[in-house]
Amino acid sequence: MRVVLATRNAGKIEELRRILAGIEVVGLAGYPDAPEVAETELTFAGNALLKARAIAAHTGQAAVADDSGLCVDALNGMPGVFSARWAGRHGDDEANLKLLLAQLADVPAARRGAHFACAAAVAVPGGEGRVAMGRIDGRIIDAPRGTGGFGYDPIFVPDGESRTTAEMPPAEKDAISHRGRAFRALAKILPEVTG
Amino acid sequence: MRVVLATRNAGKIEELRRILAGIEVVGLAGYPDAPEVAETELTFAGNALLKARAIAAHTGQAAVADDSGLCVDALNGMPGVFSARWAGRHGDDEANLKLLLAQLADVPAARRGAHFACAAAVAVPGGEGRVAMGRIDGRIIDAPRGTGGFGYDPIFVPDGESRTTAEMPPAEKDAISHRGRAFRALAKILPEVTG
């Protein structure tokens, strides 16, 4: 079996290869004209499916895509699908994190619950597509700690942990992360979709 | 009957006097030591009650307080109780509005529904307190219009309207606004609480 992962990020391709052992995973390097898919849906699952379908249609291959973000209880589950553009500009991790901390400045520890969520989708050309979800629960702390990971990792501490996900070794984080969980769940349903 | 309104804003006092005709409304001018109440609750009703109870306890009088904000569908109802500090600093209307527009930049017109909500609370010393809610439904436009009102008024267009609430004459806005509706509803239950 062969799937195209809707990314040009080598790290993400390696991660999926580890999780989907026995399945050939390629990125978009061989598809220079693949479309940039705007994440216009209001759910992680909607955006992941949107991307997987677009890449399946473009490549004629089974395609895998994901969308993920941070959901803060005190913000009704936001930033959510807006996680990467929370401060208004896409991909400015530092501004996003800083804004979130400022918004939560008066929110006491007992009300700083949050979770990371990931939707991993697979689609085949002309087919319906399937989505698997993964999440990791925890809380938002007052100030950043750690240099690993990306995005909101420096201010997120998983339940039962004292370290932020930015302070955990990558393999340890992968084992419990929303992305790891979603991709392992996806691996189980992949054969149903790709035949 | 006499009630203390938990504000030092003369405009808000006049507004409540118009709505609560026949009831003596005073502000906090006569209570220089009245506490500044932090809005630490995660609901408008919670914050309004918090303030009304604190001012009733401090003044020994029936007290009225309100909390209101903008709830955007695509943001799961946020900024909500964070409306006045959405960009991280309390009361920076321009930064709050600018951030919200940037966050919604990719959200199409059909998904830009929103409503203003207001909770108006009354409490008596040692008593339980009551809350009345008001809301006005509409949508968020792409760029500010109008100079009236405050906060998010320049980007909010009520259902059935083509003008923003910042483009409407104050009296016309008061007649349909979340605050007007909440205070008129409160007027009806005031006698039950103040006896």
CSV table of C-alpha atoms in Angstrom, one decimal:
chain,number,residue,atom,x,y,z
A,1,MET,CA,0.0,0.0,0.0
A,2,ARG,CA,1.1,3.6,-0.8
A,3,VAL,CA,-0.2,6.8,0.6
A,4,VAL,CA,0.6,10.5,-0.1
A,5,LEU,CA,0.9,12.7,3.0
A,6,ALA,CA,-0.3,16.2,2.3
A,7,THR,CA,2.8,17.9,3.5
A,8,ARG,CA,6.3,19.0,2.4
A,9,ASN,CA,7.6,18.8,5.9
A,10,ALA,CA,10.2,16.0,6.1
A,11,GLY,CA,9.8,15.6,9.9
A,12,LYS,CA,6.1,14.9,9.5
A,13,ILE,CA,6.7,12.4,6.8
A,14,GLU,CA,9.2,10.5,9.0
A,15,GLU,CA,6.8,10.6,11.9
A,16,LEU,CA,4.0,9.0,9.8
A,17,ARG,CA,6.4,6.4,8.4
A,18,ARG,CA,7.2,5.3,11.9
A,19,ILE,CA,3.5,5.0,12.8
A,20,LEU,CA,2.3,3.5,9.6
A,21,ALA,CA,4.9,0.7,9.5
A,22,GLY,CA,4.6,-1.5,6.4
A,23,ILE,CA,2.9,1.2,4.4
A,24,GLU,CA,4.8,3.3,1.8
A,25,VAL,CA,4.5,7.0,2.8
A,26,VAL,CA,5.5,9.8,0.4
A,27,GLY,CA,5.2,13.5,0.7
A,28,LEU,CA,4.3,16.2,-1.9
A,29,ALA,CA,7.9,16.5,-3.1
A,30,GLY,CA,7.0,14.5,-6.2
A,31,TYR,CA,3.9,16.6,-6.9
A,32,PRO,CA,5.2,20.2,-7.4
A,33,ASP,CA,1.8,21.4,-8.7
A,34,ALA,CA,-0.2,20.0,-5.7
A,35,PRO,CA,-2.7,22.7,-4.5
A,36,GLU,CA,-2.2,24.7,-1.3
A,37,VAL,CA,-5.5,23.9,0.4
A,38,ALA,CA,-7.0,26.7,2.5
A,39,GLU,CA,-8.3,25.4,5.9
A,40,THR,CA,-11.7,27.0,5.6
A,41,GLU,CA,-13.7,24.5,7.7
A,42,LEU,CA,-14.6,25.2,11.3
A,43,THR,CA,-13.6,21.7,12.6
A,44,PHE,CA,-10.3,19.8,12.6
A,45,ALA,CA,-12.0,16.8,10.9
A,46,GLY,CA,-13.5,19.1,8.2
A,47,ASN,CA,-10.1,20.7,7.4
A,48,ALA,CA,-8.2,17.3,7.4
A,49,LEU,CA,-10.8,15.8,5.0
A,50,LEU,CA,-10.7,18.9,2.8
A,51,LYS,CA,-6.9,18.5,2.4
A,52,ALA,CA,-6.9,14.7,2.0
A,53,ARG,CA,-9.6,14.9,-0.7
A,54,ALA,CA,-7.8,17.6,-2.6
A,55,ILE,CA,-4.5,15.8,-2.6
A,56,ALA,CA,-6.2,12.5,-3.5
A,57,ALA,CA,-7.9,14.2,-6.4
A,58,HIS,CA,-4.7,15.9,-7.6
A,59,THR,CA,-2.4,12.9,-7.2
A,60,GLY,CA,-4.7,10.0,-8.1
A,61,GLN,CA,-3.4,8.3,-5.0
A,62,ALA,CA,-4.7,7.5,-1.5
A,63,ALA,CA,-3.9,10.6,0.5
A,64,VAL,CA,-3.5,11.3,4.2
A,65,ALA,CA,-3.8,14.8,5.8
A,66,ASP,CA,-4.2,16.1,9.3
A,67,ASP,CA,-5.3,19.3,11.2
A,68,SER,CA,-4.7,19.9,14.8
A,69,GLY,CA,-4.8,22.6,17.4
A,70,LEU,CA,-5.2,23.6,21.0
A,71,CYS,CA,-8.6,23.8,22.6
A,72,VAL,CA,-8.8,25.9,25.8
A,73,ASP,CA,-11.8,25.2,28.1
A,74,ALA,CA,-12.0,28.9,29.3
A,75,LEU,CA,-12.2,30.0,25.7
A,76,ASN,CA,-15.0,27.6,24.7
A,77,GLY,CA,-12.5,25.3,22.9
A,78,MET,CA,-10.7,28.1,21.0
A,79,PRO,CA,-8.1,28.7,19.5
A,80,GLY,CA,-9.1,25.4,18.0
A,81,VAL,CA,-8.9,25.4,14.2
A,82,PHE,CA,-7.6,29.0,14.5
A,83,SER,CA,-4.6,27.8,16.5
A,84,ALA,CA,-2.0,28.7,13.9
A,85,ARG,CA,-3.4,32.1,13.2
A,86,TRP,CA,-4.8,33.1,16.6
A,87,ALA,CA,-2.9,36.4,16.8
A,88,GLY,CA,-4.0,37.2,13.2
A,89,ARG,CA,-1.1,36.1,11.1
A,90,HIS,CA,-0.6,32.5,10.0
A,91,GLY,CA,2.3,30.6,11.7
A,92,ASP,CA,3.5,33.2,14.1
A,93,ASP,CA,3.9,30.8,17.0
A,94,GLU,CA,5.4,33.4,19.4
A,95,ALA,CA,2.6,35.9,18.9
A,96,ASN,CA,-0.1,33.2,19.2
A,97,LEU,CA,1.4,31.9,22.5
A,98,LYS,CA,1.8,35.4,23.9
A,99,LEU,CA,-1.8,36.4,23.0
A,100,LEU,CA,-3.2,33.3,24.6
A,101,LEU,CA,-1.3,33.9,27.8
A,102,ALA,CA,-2.5,37.5,28.0
A,103,GLN,CA,-6.1,36.4,27.4
A,104,LEU,CA,-5.9,33.9,30.2
A,105,ALA,CA,-4.0,36.2,32.6
A,106,ASP,CA,-6.9,36.5,35.1
A,107,VAL,CA,-8.0,32.9,34.7
A,108,PRO,CA,-7.1,30.9,37.9
A,109,ALA,CA,-5.2,27.6,37.7
A,110,ALA,CA,-8.4,25.6,38.4
A,111,ARG,CA,-9.9,26.9,35.2
A,112,ARG,CA,-7.0,26.5,32.8
A,113,GLY,CA,-7.9,23.1,31.5
A,114,ALA,CA,-7.2,22.5,27.8
A,115,HIS,CA,-6.5,19.8,25.3
A,116,PHE,CA,-4.6,19.3,22.0
A,117,ALA,CA,-6.8,17.7,19.3
A,118,CYS,CA,-5.8,16.2,16.0
A,119,ALA,CA,-7.9,14.9,13.1
A,120,ALA,CA,-6.1,12.6,10.7
A,121,ALA,CA,-7.9,11.9,7.4
A,122,VAL,CA,-7.5,9.5,4.5
A,123,ALA,CA,-9.2,9.8,1.2
A,124,VAL,CA,-9.0,8.0,-2.2
A,125,PRO,CA,-9.7,9.6,-5.5
A,126,GLY,CA,-13.5,9.7,-5.9
A,127,GLY,CA,-14.0,8.0,-2.5
A,128,GLU,CA,-15.6,9.2,0.7
A,129,GLY,CA,-12.7,9.4,3.1
A,130,ARG,CA,-12.4,8.6,6.8
A,131,VAL,CA,-11.2,10.6,9.8
A,132,ALA,CA,-9.6,9.4,13.1
A,133,MET,CA,-9.3,11.7,16.1
A,134,GLY,CA,-6.7,11.9,18.8
A,135,ARG,CA,-6.4,14.2,21.9
A,136,ILE,CA,-4.3,14.8,24.9
A,137,ASP,CA,-5.7,16.5,28.0
A,138,GLY,CA,-3.8,18.9,30.2
A,139,ARG,CA,-3.7,22.5,31.3
A,140,ILE,CA,-2.2,25.9,30.3
A,141,ILE,CA,0.5,27.3,32.6
A,142,ASP,CA,1.4,30.9,33.3
A,143,ALA,CA,4.7,31.2,31.4
A,144,PRO,CA,6.5,29.2,28.7
A,145,ARG,CA,8.9,26.4,29.6
A,146,GLY,CA,11.1,24.2,27.3
A,147,THR,CA,12.5,24.5,23.8
A,148,GLY,CA,11.1,21.3,22.1
A,149,GLY,CA,8.0,20.9,20.0
A,150,PHE,CA,6.4,23.9,18.5
A,151,GLY,CA,3.3,26.1,18.7
A,152,TYR,CA,1.7,26.1,22.2
A,153,ASP,CA,3.9,23.2,23.5
A,154,PRO,CA,5.9,25.5,26.0
A,155,ILE,CA,2.7,26.4,27.9
A,156,PHE,CA,0.9,23.0,27.8
A,157,VAL,CA,1.3,20.4,30.7
A,158,PRO,CA,-0.4,17.0,30.1
A,159,ASP,CA,-2.5,15.6,32.9
A,160,GLY,CA,-0.3,13.6,35.3
A,161,GLU,CA,2.8,15.4,34.1
A,162,SER,CA,4.9,18.2,35.6
A,163,ARG,CA,6.8,18.9,32.3
A,164,THR,CA,5.4,20.9,29.4
A,165,THR,CA,5.3,19.0,26.1
A,166,ALA,CA,8.1,21.3,25.0
A,167,GLU,CA,10.2,19.8,27.9
A,168,MET,CA,9.6,16.2,26.9
A,169,PRO,CA,11.9,14.1,24.6
A,170,PRO,CA,10.2,13.8,21.1
A,171,ALA,CA,9.7,10.0,21.3
A,172,GLU,CA,8.0,10.4,24.7
A,173,LYS,CA,5.8,13.2,23.5
A,174,ASP,CA,4.9,11.2,20.3
A,175,ALA,CA,3.7,8.3,22.5
A,176,ILE,CA,1.0,10.3,24.2
A,177,SER,CA,0.4,13.2,21.8
A,178,HIS,CA,-2.8,14.0,19.9
A,179,ARG,CA,-1.0,13.5,16.6
A,180,GLY,CA,0.5,10.2,17.6
A,181,ARG,CA,-2.9,9.0,18.8
A,182,ALA,CA,-4.8,10.2,15.7
A,183,PHE,CA,-2.3,8.6,13.3
A,184,ARG,CA,-2.2,5.3,15.2
A,185,ALA,CA,-6.1,5.2,15.0
A,186,LEU,CA,-5.9,6.1,11.3
A,187,ALA,CA,-3.5,3.2,10.7
A,188,LYS,CA,-6.2,0.8,11.8
A,189,ILE,CA,-8.9,2.1,9.4
A,190,LEU,CA,-6.6,2.7,6.4
A,191,PRO,CA,-7.1,-0.7,4.9
A,192,GLU,CA,-10.9,-0.2,4.9
A,193,VAL,CA,-10.5,2.9,2.7
A,194,THR,CA,-7.6,2.0,0.5
A,195,GLY,CA,-8.9,-1.5,-0.1
B,1,MET,CA,-37.2,52.3,45.4
B,2,ARG,CA,-33.5,53.1,45.1
B,3,VAL,CA,-30.7,51.1,43.4
B,4,VAL,CA,-27.0,51.7,43.1
B,5,LEU,CA,-25.6,51.0,39.6
B,6,ALA,CA,-22.1,49.5,39.8
B,7,THR,CA,-20.5,52.1,37.5
B,8,ARG,CA,-18.9,55.5,37.6
B,9,ASN,CA,-19.9,56.1,33.9
B,10,ALA,CA,-22.4,58.9,33.8
B,11,GLY,CA,-23.7,57.7,30.4
B,12,LYS,CA,-24.6,54.3,31.8
B,13,ILE,CA,-26.3,55.9,34.8
B,14,GLU,CA,-28.5,58.1,32.5
B,15,GLU,CA,-29.3,55.0,30.3
B,16,LEU,CA,-30.5,53.0,33.3
B,17,ARG,CA,-32.5,56.0,34.6
B,18,ARG,CA,-34.4,56.1,31.3
B,19,ILE,CA,-35.1,52.4,31.3
B,20,LEU,CA,-36.0,52.1,35.1
B,21,ALA,CA,-38.4,55.0,35.1
B,22,GLY,CA,-39.8,55.6,38.6
B,23,ILE,CA,-36.8,54.1,40.3
B,24,GLU,CA,-34.1,56.2,41.9
B,25,VAL,CA,-30.8,55.2,40.2
B,26,VAL,CA,-27.4,56.4,41.7
B,27,GLY,CA,-23.9,55.6,40.6
B,28,LEU,CA,-20.8,54.9,42.7
B,29,ALA,CA,-19.9,58.6,43.0
B,30,GLY,CA,-21.2,58.6,46.6
B,31,TYR,CA,-19.2,55.5,47.4
B,32,PRO,CA,-15.5,56.4,46.8
B,33,ASP,CA,-14.3,53.3,48.6
B,34,ALA,CA,-16.4,50.9,46.5
B,35,PRO,CA,-14.3,47.9,45.4
B,36,GLU,CA,-13.1,47.4,41.9
B,37,VAL,CA,-14.6,43.9,41.2
B,38,ALA,CA,-12.5,41.7,38.9
B,39,GLU,CA,-14.6,39.9,36.3
B,40,THR,CA,-13.2,36.4,37.1
B,41,GLU,CA,-16.3,34.4,36.1
B,42,LEU,CA,-16.6,32.6,32.7
B,43,THR,CA,-20.2,33.8,32.1
B,44,PHE,CA,-21.8,37.2,31.7
B,45,ALA,CA,-24.3,36.3,34.4
B,46,GLY,CA,-21.6,35.2,36.8
B,47,ASN,CA,-19.7,38.4,36.4
B,48,ALA,CA,-22.8,40.6,36.6
B,49,LEU,CA,-23.9,38.9,39.8
B,50,LEU,CA,-20.4,39.0,41.2
B,51,LYS,CA,-20.4,42.8,40.8
B,52,ALA,CA,-23.9,43.4,42.0
B,53,ARG,CA,-23.3,41.3,45.2
B,54,ALA,CA,-20.0,43.1,45.9
B,55,ILE,CA,-21.6,46.5,45.5
B,56,ALA,CA,-24.7,45.6,47.5
B,57,ALA,CA,-22.5,44.3,50.3
B,58,HIS,CA,-20.4,47.4,50.3
B,59,THR,CA,-23.2,50.0,50.1
B,60,GLY,CA,-25.9,48.2,52.1
B,61,GLN,CA,-28.2,49.1,49.2
B,62,ALA,CA,-29.9,47.2,46.3
B,63,ALA,CA,-27.3,47.1,43.6
B,64,VAL,CA,-27.5,46.6,39.8
B,65,ALA,CA,-24.5,45.6,37.6
B,66,ASP,CA,-24.1,44.3,34.1
B,67,ASP,CA,-21.6,42.4,32.0
B,68,SER,CA,-21.8,42.1,28.2
B,69,GLY,CA,-19.8,41.1,25.2
B,70,LEU,CA,-19.7,39.9,21.6
B,71,CYS,CA,-20.2,36.1,20.9
B,72,VAL,CA,-19.0,35.0,17.5
B,73,ASP,CA,-20.3,31.7,16.1
B,74,ALA,CA,-17.1,30.8,14.3
B,75,LEU,CA,-15.2,31.3,17.5
B,76,ASN,CA,-17.5,29.1,19.6
B,77,GLY,CA,-19.1,32.2,21.2
B,78,MET,CA,-15.8,34.0,22.0
B,79,PRO,CA,-14.6,36.7,22.7
B,80,GLY,CA,-17.6,36.5,25.1
B,81,VAL,CA,-16.6,37.5,28.6
B,82,PHE,CA,-13.1,38.3,27.2
B,83,SER,CA,-14.5,40.9,24.8
B,84,ALA,CA,-12.9,43.9,26.6
B,85,ARG,CA,-9.5,42.2,26.8
B,86,TRP,CA,-9.4,40.1,23.6
B,87,ALA,CA,-6.1,41.4,22.4
B,88,GLY,CA,-4.6,41.0,25.8
B,89,ARG,CA,-5.0,44.4,27.4
B,90,HIS,CA,-8.2,45.5,29.1
B,91,GLY,CA,-10.2,48.2,27.2
B,92,ASP,CA,-8.1,48.6,24.0
B,93,ASP,CA,-11.2,48.7,21.7
B,94,GLU,CA,-9.1,49.3,18.6
B,95,ALA,CA,-6.7,46.4,19.2
B,96,ASN,CA,-9.6,44.0,20.1
B,97,LEU,CA,-11.6,44.9,16.9
B,98,LYS,CA,-8.5,44.6,14.7
B,99,LEU,CA,-7.6,41.2,16.2
B,100,LEU,CA,-11.1,39.8,15.7
B,101,LEU,CA,-11.1,40.9,12.1
B,102,ALA,CA,-7.8,39.2,11.5
B,103,GLN,CA,-8.9,36.0,13.1
B,104,LEU,CA,-12.0,36.0,10.9
B,105,ALA,CA,-10.2,37.0,7.7
B,106,ASP,CA,-10.7,33.6,6.0
B,107,VAL,CA,-14.2,33.0,7.4
B,108,PRO,CA,-16.8,33.5,4.6
B,109,ALA,CA,-19.9,35.7,5.0
B,110,ALA,CA,-22.2,32.8,5.5
B,111,ARG,CA,-20.3,31.8,8.6
B,112,ARG,CA,-19.9,35.2,10.3
B,113,GLY,CA,-22.9,35.1,12.5
B,114,ALA,CA,-22.6,36.6,15.9
B,115,HIS,CA,-24.6,38.2,18.8
B,116,PHE,CA,-24.1,40.7,21.5
B,117,ALA,CA,-25.1,39.4,24.9
B,118,CYS,CA,-25.8,41.3,28.2
B,119,ALA,CA,-26.4,40.0,31.7
B,120,ALA,CA,-28.0,42.6,34.0
B,121,ALA,CA,-28.0,41.6,37.7
B,122,VAL,CA,-29.6,42.9,40.8
B,123,ALA,CA,-28.6,42.0,44.4
B,124,VAL,CA,-29.6,43.1,47.9
B,125,PRO,CA,-27.3,42.9,50.9
B,126,GLY,CA,-27.3,39.3,52.2
B,127,GLY,CA,-29.8,38.2,49.4
B,128,GLU,CA,-29.5,35.9,46.5
B,129,GLY,CA,-29.7,38.2,43.5
B,130,ARG,CA,-31.3,37.8,40.1
B,131,VAL,CA,-30.1,38.0,36.5
B,132,ALA,CA,-31.9,39.1,33.3
B,133,MET,CA,-30.4,38.5,29.9
B,134,GLY,CA,-30.6,40.4,26.6
B,135,ARG,CA,-29.2,39.6,23.2
B,136,ILE,CA,-29.1,41.0,19.6
B,137,ASP,CA,-28.3,38.8,16.7
B,138,GLY,CA,-26.4,39.8,13.6
B,139,ARG,CA,-23.1,39.3,11.7
B,140,ILE,CA,-19.5,40.5,11.6
B,141,ILE,CA,-18.5,42.4,8.5
B,142,ASP,CA,-15.1,42.7,6.9
B,143,ALA,CA,-14.1,46.3,7.8
B,144,PRO,CA,-15.3,48.9,10.4
B,145,ARG,CA,-18.1,51.4,9.5
B,146,GLY,CA,-19.5,54.2,11.7
B,147,THR,CA,-18.3,56.3,14.6
B,148,GLY,CA,-21.1,55.7,17.2
B,149,GLY,CA,-21.2,53.2,20.0
B,150,PHE,CA,-18.0,51.6,21.2
B,151,GLY,CA,-16.1,48.3,21.2
B,152,TYR,CA,-17.1,46.0,18.3
B,153,ASP,CA,-20.1,48.2,17.2
B,154,PRO,CA,-18.3,49.3,13.9
B,155,ILE,CA,-18.1,45.7,12.7
B,156,PHE,CA,-21.5,44.4,13.9
B,157,VAL,CA,-24.6,44.5,11.6
B,158,PRO,CA,-27.9,43.4,13.3
B,159,ASP,CA,-30.2,40.9,11.5
B,160,GLY,CA,-32.5,42.8,9.1
B,161,GLU,CA,-30.2,45.9,9.1
B,162,SER,CA,-27.7,47.2,6.6
B,163,ARG,CA,-26.1,49.6,9.1
B,164,THR,CA,-23.6,48.7,11.8
B,165,THR,CA,-24.6,49.5,15.4
B,166,ALA,CA,-22.0,52.2,15.2
B,167,GLU,CA,-24.0,53.8,12.3
B,168,MET,CA,-27.3,53.9,14.2
B,169,PRO,CA,-28.5,56.8,16.3
B,170,PRO,CA,-28.1,56.0,20.0
B,171,ALA,CA,-31.9,55.9,20.8
B,172,GLU,CA,-32.5,53.5,17.8
B,173,LYS,CA,-29.6,51.3,19.0
B,174,ASP,CA,-30.8,51.3,22.6
B,175,ALA,CA,-34.3,50.1,21.5
B,176,ILE,CA,-32.9,46.8,20.0
B,177,SER,CA,-29.6,46.4,21.9
B,178,HIS,CA,-28.6,43.6,24.2
B,179,ARG,CA,-28.1,46.1,27.0
B,180,GLY,CA,-31.5,47.8,26.5
B,181,ARG,CA,-33.2,44.4,26.4
B,182,ALA,CA,-31.5,43.1,29.5
B,183,PHE,CA,-32.2,46.2,31.5
B,184,ARG,CA,-35.9,46.2,30.5
B,185,ALA,CA,-36.2,42.6,31.5
B,186,LEU,CA,-34.4,43.4,34.8
B,187,ALA,CA,-36.9,46.2,35.4
B,188,LYS,CA,-39.7,43.6,35.5
B,189,ILE,CA,-38.0,41.4,38.2
B,190,LEU,CA,-36.6,44.2,40.3
B,191,PRO,CA,-39.6,44.4,42.7
B,192,GLU,CA,-39.3,40.7,43.4
B,193,VAL,CA,-35.8,41.2,44.7
B,194,THR,CA,-35.9,44.6,46.4
B,195,GLY,CA,-39.2,43.9,48.0
